[in-house]
Amino acid sequence: MMKKLSGVALCLALWLVPGLAMAQSATITGTVTDDQGEPLIGAQVAIQAMTLGSVTDINGQYSFEVPAARVNGQPAVLEVRYIGFQTASRQITLTPGTQIQDFELVPDLLGLDEVIVTGVAVGTPTKKLGFSISKVSGEALEEVPAPDPASALRGKVAGVSIIQASGDPSQAASIRLRGSTTINGSQEPLIIIDGVITDGSLRDINMEDVESIEVVKGAAAASLYGSLAGNGVIQIRTKRGAQGVAGPQVKVRSEFGFSQISREYPLATKHPWVVDELTIRLPDGSTQDFTFTGNESPSELEAAFASIPEGSKILSWTGRSQGAVDPDRRFENPFPVLYDNIDAVFTGQPFNSNYVSVGSATEQFNYLASFENYGQGGVLDPVDPYQRNTFRLNADYTPSERFGVKFSGSYINVDSPSFEEQGQGDNYFYSVLTMDPYMDLTEKNEDGTYSNKPTGYEVQASNWQNPLYVAEQREFSFQRDRLLTGFEASFAPTNWFSLHGRQSLDKSYVQLQTYYPKGYETPTPNSTVNDGFDSRQSRTYSTAISELWAQFNQSFSQFNLTAIAKYLYEDRQYETFSASGSRYFAKGVRDIGGLDPETRNIDSYTAREKAENYFLNVDLDYAEKYILSGLIRRDGSSSFGADERWQTYYRGSIAYRLTEDFSIPNVQEMKLRLSYGTSGQRPPFSAQYETYSVGSSGISPGILGNRNLKPSRVAELEAGLNLGFLNRFSFEANYAVTNVENDYLLVPLPAVAGFSAQWRNVGEIKSTALEFALSGPAISRSDFSWDYGLTFSRVTQEVTDLGGIPPFTRAAGGAIPLFRFEAGLPYGTMYGNEVLTSLDDLTLDADGNVLNAGIDTNGDGRLTRDDYEINQHGYVVPKGTHGTPDEQVVYRVDENGEKMVVSIGNTQPDFTLGFSSNLNYKGIGLYFLVDWVQGGEVYNYTKQLLYFNDRHKDLQDFAAQGFDYGYANGSSQIYNGADASSYFVEDASFIKLRELSLSYTLGRKQLGSALGNYVDRVKISVIGRNLLTFTDYTGWDPEVALRTNATNFRLDEYAYPNYRTFTGAIELRF
């Protein structure tokens, strides 16, 4: 029986074998190497038309299977992609069994196959773009990790203006892409992270997680984002699991170092005061009296003070307390004792960054999880450091060739102090620069706390406060918890049609607290804070966006067509709640309930904006050489006026790759392109509504509503050239003209209207941008390589219309009125009083009499040109007055003899240039980045105020040149009574060594058997950031501005100085 069964089974098996053979699958396998024969890890190998493929492993090998049902002897195109290499493809025949297909990839030195995902409806190779989009990735980001993505773009992308307005560690750099697009609003671009549209700070982004940054600079490319993208777009792509490598891949990186002030501030170490009666407290507690006639020379005073031991304090000084100027009126007398309080306050604080990530990928699942702890102490002691903790999880799951899902998520926790950087009061920087240097800021009270009024304070009797006391006693904290998530699903029922959806959320919860303890001291009595003050505020920001889109792809003959139809729904919510009060009943109590009920105040605010957007994008090319693209978008938003709820945006572009038709010696790629597009910027949510203020006298109208208020319209025409030559160099040139219309401004109304003002679409701006970029590997050998990048840009911008509004000068951020807005003037123009530098600029009446201030030096009873001369500083002054109180600069005046307010400067640079270099020799790497900004001006208001306070070093330099004490600090002198003066407009040109890194990398071979079996790579680096600055600017740093519109409002007023950082880093990969 068993034999019969065995025979039957054998016959059945023999009968089935042909069928099994006919249904056999096809296995495609092989190895992918570079042109040196080295295996490429993580190369993507696929038959795109069948959505089948694999990635190479650590040996460069790949393998994937084509199901038997799809194998029938047909031809198919097998394609290999790898970042930095040209895409390779070949036609194969799908037959049952195994076939070996090896590939040797050629470096893509020109970046033609690099895929861009920002500003386009679907990922597009750069060679098929009809407009300019810049991308920064790889070693340009990794060699010296920047504190935030904005800083990472410096010197690496043409047409991008980046200003680190403040050294405050919690503040990200400000960005402007090409020219300004608004007078009243922000210049900051739209930020997208892994496809998630965000509203938060770039300072929250951990650069260790960043794979690449794409920059969409103009409206032509930004049209895809409509009214969200009037200022351009920056998209950040974060890292995902390492494909093609067996098992989890682990990266651990630690960086430690310190920061310090990069240059000294020019403060005076001399003074003009009469030295008469002094009482000094010596370090041993005894006192010593000094009595002088007041006529001693500086050298005699130096000799007398030489016996005063270090650490002594001034108890009294009659001449200084009375503000009595020395009889010779020279700013040259020595201080009896001298303390370096700059060194006491600005101390090197620690920097640390600790990062770990683990990631892996299979054909179906990909993930990367990471954590970073980042701390930057800045340069202030004893201020708490900026601390950031970031958690990230990215995961992709593709269970079949037709369906896939993606998740990107991060949680950020920020804990940071905050600072006042303008004005006086609690401003650390005002106090440390203004106070006389005979006081010791490190002096402490008996209880060990810093003294608010150190010994000698009463001598100067000013309104400054000891910044160390403020830092120790006052609490001004900022905490943010932020969640960023994006979930995307895709379904492709056919090879030419797919459906996609994405849900994203950017939610932040912010807590702010300002706390003054009971007993807090101030220079003068302050009823708000002396008995304690507490202010607490919570803010919740939420941006939820839902997206649905369908994608159509088809190729026929040599035509390639891609079409995308998309719907996007936005839901933004903002809530704030605050409570504050004064006068604690008991010391040490930290509770709002412990405050005087009569001082308590509670407030709240809620706003919600909704928007719906639709767009259709069509891309068409013929043989990848004639390229057309068109887009139309409709935006509807609740932030638009009721009668202007829907707005339309559009784009058209054309490109021609000449080298596909013509052979040009040594030129591998030449593409001409032209594009035109529109985008916009939404007005503030409340701008469309009428507002009222409520007070003790009742309700009064404020802002008049506007049903016709709409977003600004930004239209751009861009022409460009892309050139690849000598098989290694890539060159790009762009020229763009941008016109802004319907910019929204707050227009004053006549009193009869009942309201003070109304938001209207009246502003117009025009800008031009010329950009060049050159990059490539100058040297590329197996043991030595040198890559470099060069960028150049020049931007001009002008206000062309204010819609009938009279020209106005803006006092941005509470500073002095300085920045002028007037049709026909460059954006960034500064207005103020002009100090004359030529006799030809004197104002004359019909009889030739000078109307400017002056002195009749020749005694003829009238002022003429002969009564003036040019002094050694190059300024017009009354003739023969050098060294006397009568020597004063002369200002431009009108026909009535009144000081004129005229253009005194412009903040816009002539050009910016960046140069990066990366050399590698047998594991030793040297990388640096140089940033050059030529032209543009900064108003040095700090210097002006220090002239008034007799603390700037210029004043003692003037004395050495023979000038009288009053030459600089009188209201009619250089100081100009704190009004804007051309004297304090300074050239802001600089050349900076932004980034420097010296590293050594050890691979498995160098690590040997002891470590090489466990560690793939070890990299040790020494890093410097912001190391050197070459400039003629006389303040801390020429890269300074108000936080409001920082790339245009370049004003220095007691700002937190920028600093340099020195660190060492070690990185391990397993």
CSV table of C-alpha atoms in Angstrom, one decimal, residues 135-489:
chain,number,residue,atom,x,y,z
A,135,LYS,CA,19.8,72.8,-0.8
A,136,VAL,CA,22.3,72.4,2.0
A,137,SER,CA,23.1,69.0,3.3
A,138,GLY,CA,25.7,66.5,4.3
A,139,GLU,CA,29.1,67.7,5.6
A,140,ALA,CA,28.0,71.4,5.2
A,141,LEU,CA,25.8,70.8,8.2
A,142,GLU,CA,27.7,68.1,10.1
A,143,GLU,CA,31.2,69.5,10.4
A,144,VAL,CA,30.2,72.3,12.7
A,145,PRO,CA,26.6,71.7,13.9
A,146,ALA,CA,25.0,75.1,14.1
A,147,PRO,CA,22.8,76.2,17.1
A,148,ASP,CA,19.8,76.3,14.8
A,149,PRO,CA,18.9,75.9,11.1
A,150,ALA,CA,19.0,79.6,10.4
A,151,SER,CA,22.6,79.9,11.5
A,152,ALA,CA,23.4,76.8,9.5
A,153,LEU,CA,22.5,78.7,6.2
A,154,ARG,CA,25.1,81.5,6.7
A,155,GLY,CA,27.4,81.8,3.8
A,156,LYS,CA,26.0,78.7,2.2
A,157,VAL,CA,23.0,80.0,0.2
A,158,ALA,CA,23.1,83.0,-2.0
A,159,GLY,CA,20.3,85.6,-1.5
A,160,VAL,CA,19.8,84.8,2.2
A,161,SER,CA,20.3,87.6,4.8
A,162,ILE,CA,20.9,86.3,8.3
A,163,ILE,CA,21.4,88.4,11.3
A,164,GLN,CA,22.1,87.2,14.8
A,165,ALA,CA,20.6,90.3,16.4
A,166,SER,CA,21.5,89.3,19.9
A,167,GLY,CA,23.9,86.9,21.7
A,168,ASP,CA,20.9,85.8,23.8
A,169,PRO,CA,21.3,81.9,23.7
A,170,SER,CA,17.5,81.5,23.4
A,171,GLN,CA,17.2,83.6,20.3
A,172,ALA,CA,17.4,82.1,16.8
A,173,ALA,CA,19.0,84.2,14.0
A,174,SER,CA,16.7,86.3,11.9
A,175,ILE,CA,16.2,85.3,8.2
A,176,ARG,CA,15.2,87.3,5.1
A,177,LEU,CA,15.1,85.7,1.7
A,178,ARG,CA,16.1,88.2,-1.0
A,179,GLY,CA,14.3,91.6,-0.6
A,180,SER,CA,11.9,92.7,2.1
A,181,THR,CA,8.2,91.9,1.4
A,182,THR,CA,6.5,93.9,4.1
A,183,ILE,CA,6.8,97.3,5.9
A,184,ASN,CA,4.8,96.4,9.0
A,185,GLY,CA,5.1,92.6,9.4
A,186,SER,CA,7.8,90.0,9.8
A,187,GLN,CA,10.3,89.1,7.1
A,188,GLU,CA,10.7,85.6,8.4
A,189,PRO,CA,10.0,82.8,5.9
A,190,LEU,CA,7.5,79.9,6.3
A,191,ILE,CA,9.2,77.0,8.1
A,192,ILE,CA,8.3,73.4,7.1
A,193,ILE,CA,9.7,70.4,8.9
A,194,ASP,CA,9.3,67.0,7.2
A,195,GLY,CA,6.2,68.4,5.4
A,196,VAL,CA,4.7,69.8,8.6
A,197,ILE,CA,3.9,73.5,8.3
A,198,THR,CA,5.0,75.1,11.6
A,199,ASP,CA,4.6,78.4,13.5
A,200,GLY,CA,7.3,78.0,16.2
A,201,SER,CA,10.9,79.0,16.7
A,202,LEU,CA,13.8,77.6,14.6
A,203,ARG,CA,15.8,77.6,17.9
A,204,ASP,CA,13.8,74.4,18.9
A,205,ILE,CA,15.3,72.3,16.1
A,206,ASN,CA,18.1,70.0,16.9
A,207,MET,CA,20.7,70.2,14.1
A,208,GLU,CA,22.0,66.7,14.7
A,209,ASP,CA,18.7,65.4,13.4
A,210,VAL,CA,18.7,67.5,10.2
A,211,GLU,CA,19.4,65.7,7.0
A,212,SER,CA,19.1,68.7,4.7
A,213,ILE,CA,17.7,72.2,4.4
A,214,GLU,CA,15.9,73.5,1.3
A,215,VAL,CA,15.5,77.2,0.6
A,216,VAL,CA,12.7,78.6,-1.6
A,217,LYS,CA,13.8,82.3,-1.9
A,218,GLY,CA,11.2,83.9,-4.1
A,219,ALA,CA,7.5,84.0,-4.9
A,220,ALA,CA,7.9,82.1,-8.1
A,221,ALA,CA,8.9,79.0,-6.3
A,222,ALA,CA,6.9,79.8,-3.1
A,223,SER,CA,3.6,80.0,-5.1
A,224,LEU,CA,2.8,76.5,-4.0
A,225,TYR,CA,2.2,77.8,-0.5
A,226,GLY,CA,0.1,80.8,-1.5
A,227,SER,CA,-0.7,83.3,1.3
A,228,LEU,CA,1.5,81.5,3.7
A,229,ALA,CA,4.7,82.1,1.8
A,230,GLY,CA,5.1,85.8,1.0
A,231,ASN,CA,8.5,85.7,2.6
A,232,GLY,CA,9.6,82.5,1.0
A,233,VAL,CA,10.0,79.0,2.4
A,234,ILE,CA,12.5,76.9,4.3
A,235,GLN,CA,12.0,73.2,4.6
A,236,ILE,CA,14.0,71.1,7.0
A,237,ARG,CA,14.2,67.3,6.3
A,238,THR,CA,15.2,65.2,9.3
A,239,LYS,CA,17.1,61.9,9.2
A,240,ARG,CA,15.4,58.6,9.0
A,241,GLY,CA,16.7,55.0,9.5
A,242,ALA,CA,20.0,54.0,7.8
A,243,GLN,CA,18.9,51.8,4.8
A,244,GLY,CA,20.9,48.9,3.5
A,245,VAL,CA,22.7,48.2,6.8
A,246,ALA,CA,21.9,45.0,8.8
A,247,GLY,CA,20.7,45.7,12.3
A,248,PRO,CA,20.3,49.0,14.3
A,249,GLN,CA,22.8,51.8,13.7
A,250,VAL,CA,23.8,53.8,16.7
A,251,LYS,CA,25.3,57.3,16.7
A,252,VAL,CA,26.6,58.9,19.9
A,253,ARG,CA,28.1,62.4,19.9
A,254,SER,CA,29.2,64.6,22.7
A,255,GLU,CA,30.5,68.2,22.5
A,256,PHE,CA,31.8,70.3,25.3
A,257,GLY,CA,33.4,73.7,25.5
A,258,PHE,CA,32.9,77.3,26.5
A,259,SER,CA,32.0,80.7,25.2
A,260,GLN,CA,33.6,84.1,25.6
A,261,ILE,CA,33.3,87.7,24.4
A,262,SER,CA,35.2,88.0,21.2
A,263,ARG,CA,36.5,91.6,21.6
A,264,GLU,CA,36.8,94.3,24.2
A,265,TYR,CA,34.4,97.2,24.4
A,266,PRO,CA,36.1,100.6,24.1
A,267,LEU,CA,35.3,102.0,27.6
A,268,ALA,CA,37.1,105.0,29.1
A,269,THR,CA,39.6,104.4,31.9
A,270,LYS,CA,40.0,108.1,32.4
A,271,HIS,CA,37.6,110.8,33.5
A,272,PRO,CA,37.1,114.7,33.3
A,273,TRP,CA,36.1,115.3,37.0
A,274,VAL,CA,38.0,117.5,39.3
A,275,VAL,CA,40.0,115.4,41.9
A,276,ASP,CA,39.7,117.3,45.2
A,277,GLU,CA,38.6,115.5,48.4
A,278,LEU,CA,38.6,111.7,48.5
A,279,THR,CA,38.1,109.1,51.2
A,280,ILE,CA,39.3,105.6,50.3
A,281,ARG,CA,38.5,102.4,52.3
A,282,LEU,CA,41.5,100.1,52.1
A,283,PRO,CA,41.2,96.3,51.9
A,284,ASP,CA,42.0,95.9,55.7
A,285,GLY,CA,38.9,98.1,56.5
A,286,SER,CA,40.8,101.2,57.4
A,287,THR,CA,40.2,104.5,55.6
A,288,GLN,CA,42.6,107.0,54.0
A,289,ASP,CA,41.8,110.6,53.1
A,290,PHE,CA,43.2,112.5,50.1
A,291,THR,CA,43.1,116.2,49.5
A,292,PHE,CA,44.1,117.8,46.3
A,293,THR,CA,43.9,121.4,45.0
A,294,GLY,CA,42.1,120.3,41.8
A,295,ASN,CA,44.9,121.6,39.6
A,296,GLU,CA,47.2,118.5,39.7
A,297,SER,CA,48.3,117.0,36.4
A,298,PRO,CA,47.3,113.5,35.4
A,299,SER,CA,50.8,112.3,36.0
A,300,GLU,CA,50.8,113.8,39.5
A,301,LEU,CA,47.5,112.1,40.3
A,302,GLU,CA,48.9,108.8,39.0
A,303,ALA,CA,51.8,109.1,41.3
A,304,ALA,CA,49.6,109.8,44.3
A,305,PHE,CA,47.2,106.9,43.5
A,306,ALA,CA,50.1,104.4,43.1
A,307,SER,CA,50.1,103.8,46.9
A,308,ILE,CA,46.5,102.8,47.0
A,309,PRO,CA,46.4,99.0,47.3
A,310,GLU,CA,44.4,96.8,45.0
A,311,GLY,CA,40.9,96.1,46.2
A,312,SER,CA,40.4,99.5,47.8
A,313,LYS,CA,37.0,101.3,47.5
A,314,ILE,CA,36.0,104.9,47.2
A,315,LEU,CA,33.7,106.1,50.0
A,316,SER,CA,33.4,109.7,48.9
A,317,TRP,CA,34.7,112.0,46.2
A,318,THR,CA,33.4,115.5,46.3
A,319,GLY,CA,34.2,116.5,42.7
A,320,ARG,CA,32.6,113.5,41.1
A,321,SER,CA,29.5,113.7,43.3
A,322,GLN,CA,29.0,117.3,42.2
A,323,GLY,CA,29.8,116.6,38.6
A,324,ALA,CA,32.5,119.3,38.7
A,325,VAL,CA,34.7,119.3,35.6
A,326,ASP,CA,38.5,119.6,36.0
A,327,PRO,CA,39.7,123.2,35.4
A,328,ASP,CA,41.6,122.2,32.3
A,329,ARG,CA,38.5,120.5,30.8
A,330,ARG,CA,40.3,117.5,29.6
A,331,PHE,CA,39.0,113.9,29.8
A,332,GLU,CA,42.4,112.6,31.0
A,333,ASN,CA,42.4,112.2,34.8
A,334,PRO,CA,43.1,108.7,36.3
A,335,PHE,CA,40.6,107.0,38.6
A,336,PRO,CA,41.9,106.5,42.1
A,337,VAL,CA,41.0,102.8,41.9
A,338,LEU,CA,40.0,100.8,38.8
A,339,TYR,CA,38.0,97.6,38.5
A,340,ASP,CA,37.5,95.6,35.3
A,341,ASN,CA,33.8,94.9,35.6
A,342,ILE,CA,33.5,93.7,32.0
A,343,ASP,CA,35.5,90.6,33.1
A,344,ALA,CA,33.4,90.3,36.2
A,345,VAL,CA,30.1,90.1,34.4
A,346,PHE,CA,31.1,88.6,31.0
A,347,THR,CA,32.6,85.3,31.9
A,348,GLY,CA,33.2,82.2,29.9
A,349,GLN,CA,30.2,79.9,30.4
A,350,PRO,CA,30.0,76.3,29.5
A,351,PHE,CA,28.5,74.8,26.3
A,352,ASN,CA,27.4,71.2,26.0
A,353,SER,CA,25.6,69.0,23.5
A,354,ASN,CA,24.9,65.3,24.0
A,355,TYR,CA,23.2,63.3,21.3
A,356,VAL,CA,22.3,59.7,20.7
A,357,SER,CA,20.3,58.1,17.9
A,358,VAL,CA,19.4,54.6,16.9
A,359,GLY,CA,17.9,53.7,13.5
A,360,SER,CA,17.4,50.8,11.2
A,361,ALA,CA,15.6,49.9,8.0
A,362,THR,CA,14.3,46.9,6.3
A,363,GLU,CA,12.4,46.6,3.0
A,364,GLN,CA,9.1,47.3,4.9
A,365,PHE,CA,10.0,49.2,8.1
A,366,ASN,CA,12.3,52.2,8.7
A,367,TYR,CA,12.8,54.1,12.0
A,368,LEU,CA,15.1,56.5,13.7
A,369,ALA,CA,14.8,57.6,17.4
A,370,SER,CA,17.0,60.2,18.9
A,371,PHE,CA,17.6,62.3,22.0
A,372,GLU,CA,19.6,65.5,22.5
A,373,ASN,CA,20.5,67.5,25.5
A,374,TYR,CA,21.8,71.0,24.5
A,375,GLY,CA,23.0,73.7,26.9
A,376,GLN,CA,24.5,77.1,26.1
A,377,GLY,CA,25.5,79.3,29.0
A,378,GLY,CA,26.3,82.4,26.9
A,379,VAL,CA,28.7,84.8,28.6
A,380,LEU,CA,26.8,86.1,31.6
A,381,ASP,CA,27.4,85.1,35.2
A,382,PRO,CA,25.4,84.1,37.2
A,383,VAL,CA,22.6,83.7,34.7
A,384,ASP,CA,21.2,80.2,34.2
A,385,PRO,CA,22.0,78.6,30.8
A,386,TYR,CA,19.6,78.0,27.9
A,387,GLN,CA,18.6,74.4,28.1
A,388,ARG,CA,16.9,72.3,25.4
A,389,ASN,CA,15.9,68.6,25.4
A,390,THR,CA,14.7,67.1,22.2
A,391,PHE,CA,13.2,63.7,21.5
A,392,ARG,CA,12.5,62.5,18.0
A,393,LEU,CA,10.9,59.5,16.4
A,394,ASN,CA,10.7,59.0,12.6
A,395,ALA,CA,9.2,55.8,11.2
A,396,ASP,CA,8.1,54.5,7.8
A,397,TYR,CA,6.1,51.4,7.1
A,398,THR,CA,5.5,50.0,3.6
A,399,PRO,CA,3.7,46.7,4.0
A,400,SER,CA,3.1,46.4,0.2
A,401,GLU,CA,4.1,48.0,-3.0
A,402,ARG,CA,0.8,49.8,-3.1
A,403,PHE,CA,0.5,51.2,0.4
A,404,GLY,CA,2.7,53.0,2.9
A,405,VAL,CA,2.6,55.2,6.0
A,406,LYS,CA,5.1,57.7,7.5
A,407,PHE,CA,5.4,59.3,10.9
A,408,SER,CA,7.6,62.1,12.0
A,409,GLY,CA,7.4,63.4,15.5
A,410,SER,CA,9.4,65.4,18.0
A,411,TYR,CA,9.0,66.7,21.5
A,412,ILE,CA,11.0,69.7,22.6
A,413,ASN,CA,11.4,71.1,26.1
A,414,VAL,CA,13.1,74.5,26.5
A,415,ASP,CA,14.1,76.2,29.8
A,416,SER,CA,15.7,79.6,29.4
A,417,PRO,CA,16.3,82.9,31.1
A,418,SER,CA,15.2,86.1,29.2
A,419,PHE,CA,16.8,89.5,29.0
A,420,GLU,CA,16.1,93.1,28.6
A,421,GLU,CA,18.3,94.5,25.9
A,422,GLN,CA,17.0,98.0,25.3
A,423,GLY,CA,16.8,101.0,27.6
A,424,GLN,CA,17.8,101.1,31.2
A,425,GLY,CA,16.2,99.5,34.3
A,426,ASP,CA,17.1,95.8,34.5
A,427,ASN,CA,19.2,95.9,31.4
A,428,TYR,CA,22.5,94.1,32.4
A,429,PHE,CA,24.3,95.6,29.4
A,430,TYR,CA,23.4,99.2,30.1
A,431,SER,CA,24.5,98.9,33.7
A,432,VAL,CA,27.9,97.3,33.2
A,433,LEU,CA,28.8,99.8,30.4
A,434,THR,CA,27.5,102.9,32.1
A,435,MET,CA,28.8,102.6,35.7
A,436,ASP,CA,32.1,104.2,36.7
A,437,PRO,CA,34.9,101.7,37.0
A,438,TYR,CA,35.9,102.5,40.6
A,439,MET,CA,33.1,100.3,41.8
A,440,ASP,CA,33.4,96.6,42.3
A,441,LEU,CA,30.3,94.7,40.9
A,442,THR,CA,31.4,91.5,42.6
A,443,GLU,CA,31.0,93.1,46.1
A,444,LYS,CA,28.7,91.1,48.3
A,445,ASN,CA,26.5,91.8,51.3
A,446,GLU,CA,27.0,90.1,54.7
A,447,ASP,CA,24.5,87.4,53.7
A,448,GLY,CA,26.6,86.5,50.6
A,449,THR,CA,24.3,88.1,48.1
A,450,TYR,CA,25.5,90.6,45.6
A,451,SER,CA,25.2,94.2,46.6
A,452,ASN,CA,22.8,96.2,44.4
A,453,LYS,CA,24.7,99.4,45.3
A,454,PRO,CA,28.4,98.5,45.8
A,455,THR,CA,30.7,100.9,47.6
A,456,GLY,CA,31.0,104.1,45.6
A,457,TYR,CA,27.5,104.0,44.2
A,458,GLU,CA,26.4,107.1,45.9
A,459,VAL,CA,29.4,108.9,44.5
A,460,GLN,CA,28.1,108.5,40.9
A,461,ALA,CA,24.4,108.6,42.0
A,462,SER,CA,23.1,107.2,38.7
A,463,ASN,CA,20.1,105.1,37.8
A,464,TRP,CA,22.0,101.9,36.9
A,465,GLN,CA,21.8,98.6,38.9
A,466,ASN,CA,24.4,96.0,39.6
A,467,PRO,CA,23.7,93.4,36.9
A,468,LEU,CA,24.9,90.7,39.1
A,469,TYR,CA,22.4,91.6,41.8
A,470,VAL,CA,19.6,91.7,39.1
A,471,ALA,CA,20.7,88.3,37.8
A,472,GLU,CA,20.7,86.8,41.3
A,473,GLN,CA,17.5,88.3,42.7
A,474,ARG,CA,15.2,88.8,39.8
A,475,GLU,CA,13.7,85.8,38.0
A,476,PHE,CA,12.7,86.2,34.4
A,477,SER,CA,12.1,82.6,33.1
A,478,PHE,CA,10.8,81.2,29.9
A,479,GLN,CA,9.7,77.6,29.4
A,480,ARG,CA,8.3,76.0,26.3
A,481,ASP,CA,7.0,72.5,25.6
A,482,ARG,CA,6.5,71.8,22.0
A,483,LEU,CA,5.1,68.9,20.1
A,484,LEU,CA,5.6,68.5,16.4
A,485,THR,CA,3.9,65.5,14.6
A,486,GLY,CA,3.1,64.5,11.1
A,487,PHE,CA,1.4,61.4,9.9
A,488,GLU,CA,1.2,60.6,6.2
A,489,ALA,CA,-0.4,57.7,4.3
